[in-house]
């Protein structure tokens, strides 16, 4: 997923020192157009101002991640900025407490922010991602037909999108994970290796300290 070819939507961006803003900075630094969504307009604008100052293409949209109509609006705004290549659900806080002290209201709020919000985002974003996957497949077949040079950067992302594609179309008789493994087992080795590298980078991206991703020796591509 090269920068000019893929936009990123990050839902759940609040304070500039938070994880959502940190993810936005990383994608923007890599050259991706970034759309950020959250409930607090003032906090969003602060993050947008910071990203624009670094030269990034960025858009902000205010809404509630637990509402399906807002999730569709998030995706529409991101698509207007650039063809969507990645969606990140980061909405909801973490409020740990002893189980017997958790109220039903608190549990439902937590579930709506994390589980229901992620469900709405996936349903809103998958159609755009599946269209992009089909386009990438046709482009790759055309390239291979002309015997052009292999592009592991594009092929790796195509393999990653295939995992999303399986999640969007697999039936209840076969889990998305097992189906994805079967698909990847027949994929050329350079694509499998590149997909594994991407997974490692995403995991490293989520290791953060004080709201900012940590630099790790295992993920040199994430170094500033």
Short mmCIF file of C-alpha atoms in Angstrom, two decimals:
data_model
loop_
_atom_site.label_atom_id
_atom_site.label_comp_id
_atom_site.label_asym_id
_atom_site.label_seq_id
_atom_site.Cartn_x
_atom_site.Cartn_y
_atom_site.Cartn_z
CA UNK A 1 0.00 0.00 0.00
CA UNK A 2 2.00 2.96 -1.20
CA UNK A 3 1.15 6.41 0.05
CA UNK A 4 -0.36 8.02 -3.06
CA UNK A 5 -2.46 4.93 -3.75
CA UNK A 6 -4.22 4.44 -0.43
CA UNK A 7 -6.11 6.57 2.04
CA UNK A 8 -6.53 5.67 5.71
CA UNK A 9 -9.53 6.19 7.97
CA UNK A 10 -8.91 6.25 11.73
CA UNK A 11 -12.02 6.22 13.92
CA UNK A 12 -11.54 7.20 17.53
CA UNK A 13 -9.08 10.10 17.41
CA UNK A 14 -9.17 12.26 20.50
CA UNK A 15 -6.38 14.07 22.30
CA UNK A 16 -3.16 14.59 20.35
CA UNK A 17 -1.21 12.43 22.82
CA UNK A 18 -3.59 9.49 22.36
CA UNK A 19 -3.17 6.31 20.35
CA UNK A 20 -5.52 7.40 17.54
CA UNK A 21 -3.49 10.53 16.87
CA UNK A 22 -0.26 8.54 17.04
CA UNK A 23 -1.54 6.12 14.39
CA UNK A 24 -2.59 9.06 12.22
CA UNK A 25 0.88 10.59 12.47
CA UNK A 26 2.53 7.34 11.39
CA UNK A 27 0.34 6.85 8.33
CA UNK A 28 0.66 10.52 7.39
CA UNK A 29 4.45 10.34 7.72
CA UNK A 30 4.39 7.44 5.24
CA UNK A 31 2.58 9.64 2.72
CA UNK A 32 -0.98 8.36 3.14
CA UNK A 33 -3.93 10.75 3.02
CA UNK A 34 -5.56 10.44 6.44
CA UNK A 35 -9.16 10.93 7.54
CA UNK A 36 -9.66 11.16 11.31
CA UNK A 37 -13.01 10.73 13.05
CA UNK A 38 -14.11 11.30 16.63
CA UNK A 39 -16.73 12.84 18.87
CA UNK A 40 -14.84 15.94 19.99
CA UNK A 41 -14.45 18.56 17.25
CA UNK A 42 -11.92 20.62 19.21
CA UNK A 43 -9.59 17.66 19.77
CA UNK A 44 -9.92 16.57 16.15
CA UNK A 45 -9.01 20.02 14.86
CA UNK A 46 -5.90 20.07 17.03
CA UNK A 47 -4.74 16.79 15.49
CA UNK A 48 -5.65 17.98 11.98
CA UNK A 49 -3.65 21.19 12.45
CA UNK A 50 -0.61 19.18 13.55
CA UNK A 51 -0.86 16.83 10.56
CA UNK A 52 -1.38 19.63 8.05
CA UNK A 53 1.65 21.43 9.44
CA UNK A 54 3.70 18.36 8.52
CA UNK A 55 2.43 18.52 4.94
CA UNK A 56 -0.12 15.71 5.17
CA UNK A 57 -3.43 15.52 3.32
CA UNK A 58 -5.98 15.19 6.08
CA UNK A 59 -9.71 15.51 6.71
CA UNK A 60 -11.73 15.42 9.92
CA UNK A 61 -15.28 14.30 10.55
CA UNK A 62 -17.20 14.50 13.83
CA UNK A 63 -19.56 11.69 14.78
CA UNK A 64 -20.39 8.73 16.99
CA UNK A 65 -18.70 5.42 16.13
CA UNK A 66 -21.56 3.46 17.72
CA UNK A 67 -24.03 4.73 15.08
CA UNK A 68 -24.21 3.00 11.70
CA UNK A 69 -25.09 6.20 9.83
CA UNK A 70 -22.04 7.96 11.26
CA UNK A 71 -19.77 5.05 10.31
CA UNK A 72 -21.03 5.32 6.73
CA UNK A 73 -20.38 9.05 6.82
CA UNK A 74 -16.83 8.46 8.10
CA UNK A 75 -16.12 6.16 5.16
CA UNK A 76 -17.69 8.57 2.66
CA UNK A 77 -15.48 11.42 3.89
CA UNK A 78 -12.39 9.23 3.73
CA UNK A 79 -13.28 8.10 0.20
CA UNK A 80 -13.68 11.72 -0.87
CA UNK A 81 -10.12 12.35 0.29
CA UNK A 82 -8.58 9.26 -1.38
CA UNK A 83 -9.59 5.68 -2.27
CA UNK A 84 -9.82 3.85 1.03
CA UNK A 85 -7.10 1.25 1.63
CA UNK A 86 -7.25 0.85 5.41
CA UNK A 87 -9.71 1.46 8.24
CA UNK A 88 -8.71 1.55 11.91
CA UNK A 89 -11.24 1.31 14.73
CA UNK A 90 -9.77 2.91 17.84
CA UNK A 91 -12.93 4.24 19.49
CA UNK A 92 -13.67 3.64 23.15
CA UNK A 93 -11.65 3.93 26.31
CA UNK A 94 -10.39 1.34 28.76
CA UNK A 95 -11.97 1.49 32.18
CA UNK A 96 -10.72 -1.51 34.17
CA UNK A 97 -12.47 -2.32 37.43
CA UNK A 98 -13.28 -5.41 39.54
CA UNK A 99 -15.93 -7.50 37.82
CA UNK A 100 -18.46 -7.30 40.65
CA UNK A 101 -18.24 -3.50 40.54
CA UNK A 102 -19.05 -3.29 36.80
CA UNK A 103 -22.57 -2.04 36.21
CA UNK A 104 -24.76 -3.17 33.33
CA UNK A 105 -24.76 0.39 31.98
CA UNK A 106 -20.96 0.55 32.01
CA UNK A 107 -20.67 -2.86 30.35
CA UNK A 108 -23.12 -1.90 27.60
CA UNK A 109 -21.32 1.38 26.94
CA UNK A 110 -18.00 -0.42 26.67
CA UNK A 111 -19.51 -3.02 24.32
CA UNK A 112 -21.11 -0.39 22.10
CA UNK A 113 -17.89 1.60 21.75
CA UNK A 114 -15.58 -1.34 21.07
CA UNK A 115 -17.63 -4.17 19.57
CA UNK A 116 -20.63 -2.48 17.96
CA UNK A 117 -18.54 0.43 16.69
CA UNK A 118 -16.07 -1.95 15.07
CA UNK A 119 -18.96 -3.86 13.48
CA UNK A 120 -20.43 -0.68 11.97
CA UNK A 121 -17.04 0.43 10.63
CA UNK A 122 -16.36 -2.96 9.04
CA UNK A 123 -19.75 -3.03 7.32
CA UNK A 124 -19.30 0.51 6.04
CA UNK A 125 -15.69 0.09 4.89
CA UNK A 126 -15.66 -3.44 3.44
CA UNK A 127 -17.50 -2.59 0.20
CA UNK A 128 -14.86 0.01 -0.69
CA UNK A 129 -12.03 -2.35 0.31
CA UNK A 130 -13.48 -5.20 -1.76
CA UNK A 131 -13.72 -2.98 -4.83
CA UNK A 132 -10.11 -1.98 -4.30
CA UNK A 133 -9.13 -5.65 -3.93
CA UNK A 134 -10.81 -6.57 -7.24
CA UNK A 135 -9.05 -3.67 -8.96
CA UNK A 136 -5.69 -4.74 -7.55
CA UNK A 137 -6.25 -8.29 -8.79
CA UNK A 138 -7.03 -7.15 -12.32
CA UNK A 139 -4.01 -4.86 -12.35
CA UNK A 140 -1.77 -7.65 -11.07
CA UNK A 141 -3.03 -10.12 -13.68
CA UNK A 142 -2.39 -7.54 -16.39
CA UNK A 143 1.13 -6.93 -15.09
CA UNK A 144 1.96 -10.63 -14.90
CA UNK A 145 0.52 -11.15 -18.38
CA UNK A 146 3.01 -8.63 -19.74
CA UNK A 147 5.79 -10.34 -17.77
CA UNK A 148 6.68 -7.10 -16.06
CA UNK A 149 8.89 -6.88 -13.01
CA UNK A 150 7.43 -8.27 -9.78
CA UNK A 151 6.31 -5.60 -7.31
CA UNK A 152 6.38 -7.14 -3.81
CA UNK A 153 5.15 -3.91 -2.23
CA UNK A 154 1.86 -4.00 -4.13
CA UNK A 155 1.55 -7.77 -3.99
CA UNK A 156 2.04 -7.79 -0.23
CA UNK A 157 -0.84 -5.36 0.25
CA UNK A 158 -3.01 -7.40 -2.14
CA UNK A 159 -2.37 -10.42 0.08
CA UNK A 160 -3.33 -8.41 3.16
CA UNK A 161 -6.55 -7.17 1.53
CA UNK A 162 -7.35 -10.79 0.69
CA UNK A 163 -7.63 -11.40 4.44
CA UNK A 164 -10.24 -8.64 4.63
CA UNK A 165 -11.93 -10.02 1.55
CA UNK A 166 -12.26 -13.43 3.19
CA UNK A 167 -13.76 -11.82 6.28
CA UNK A 168 -16.36 -10.06 4.14
CA UNK A 169 -17.44 -13.06 2.08
CA UNK A 170 -16.78 -16.22 4.11
CA UNK A 171 -19.86 -18.19 5.19
CA UNK A 172 -20.64 -19.56 8.63
CA UNK A 173 -19.45 -23.00 7.46
CA UNK A 174 -15.87 -21.83 7.27
CA UNK A 175 -14.23 -19.26 9.53
CA UNK A 176 -12.52 -16.22 7.92
CA UNK A 177 -9.24 -17.15 9.64
CA UNK A 178 -9.13 -20.70 8.28
CA UNK A 179 -10.22 -19.57 4.85
CA UNK A 180 -7.54 -16.86 4.81
CA UNK A 181 -4.88 -19.40 5.79
CA UNK A 182 -5.96 -21.66 2.96
CA UNK A 183 -5.83 -18.77 0.50
CA UNK A 184 -2.41 -17.63 1.68
CA UNK A 185 -1.01 -21.18 1.57
CA UNK A 186 -1.37 -21.13 -2.20
CA UNK A 187 0.02 -17.62 -2.55
CA UNK A 188 3.54 -17.12 -3.98
CA UNK A 189 6.17 -16.93 -1.26
CA UNK A 190 7.14 -13.25 -1.82
CA UNK A 191 3.53 -12.23 -1.15
CA UNK A 192 3.28 -14.38 1.99
CA UNK A 193 6.55 -12.99 3.31
CA UNK A 194 5.51 -9.41 2.62
CA UNK A 195 2.15 -9.96 4.34
CA UNK A 196 3.96 -11.34 7.40
CA UNK A 197 6.17 -8.26 7.42
CA UNK A 198 3.10 -6.01 7.29
CA UNK A 199 1.55 -7.87 10.21
CA UNK A 200 4.75 -7.40 12.22
CA UNK A 201 4.73 -3.66 11.45
CA UNK A 202 1.10 -3.27 12.50
CA UNK A 203 1.81 -5.08 15.76
CA UNK A 204 4.79 -2.81 16.40
CA UNK A 205 2.63 0.22 15.62
CA UNK A 206 0.33 -0.70 18.49
CA UNK A 207 3.19 -0.87 20.99
CA UNK A 208 3.12 2.67 22.27
CA UNK A 209 4.31 4.66 25.22
CA UNK A 210 2.63 7.85 26.38
CA UNK A 211 0.43 7.76 23.31
CA UNK A 212 3.28 7.42 20.82
CA UNK A 213 4.46 4.20 19.12
CA UNK A 214 7.75 2.83 20.38
CA UNK A 215 10.62 2.29 18.01
CA UNK A 216 11.57 -1.34 17.83
CA UNK A 217 14.60 -3.07 16.35
CA UNK A 218 12.32 -5.63 14.69
CA UNK A 219 10.46 -2.97 12.71
CA UNK A 220 13.00 -0.64 11.04
CA UNK A 221 10.34 0.68 8.66
CA UNK A 222 8.59 2.36 11.57
CA UNK A 223 11.58 4.41 12.58
CA UNK A 224 11.10 8.13 12.19
#
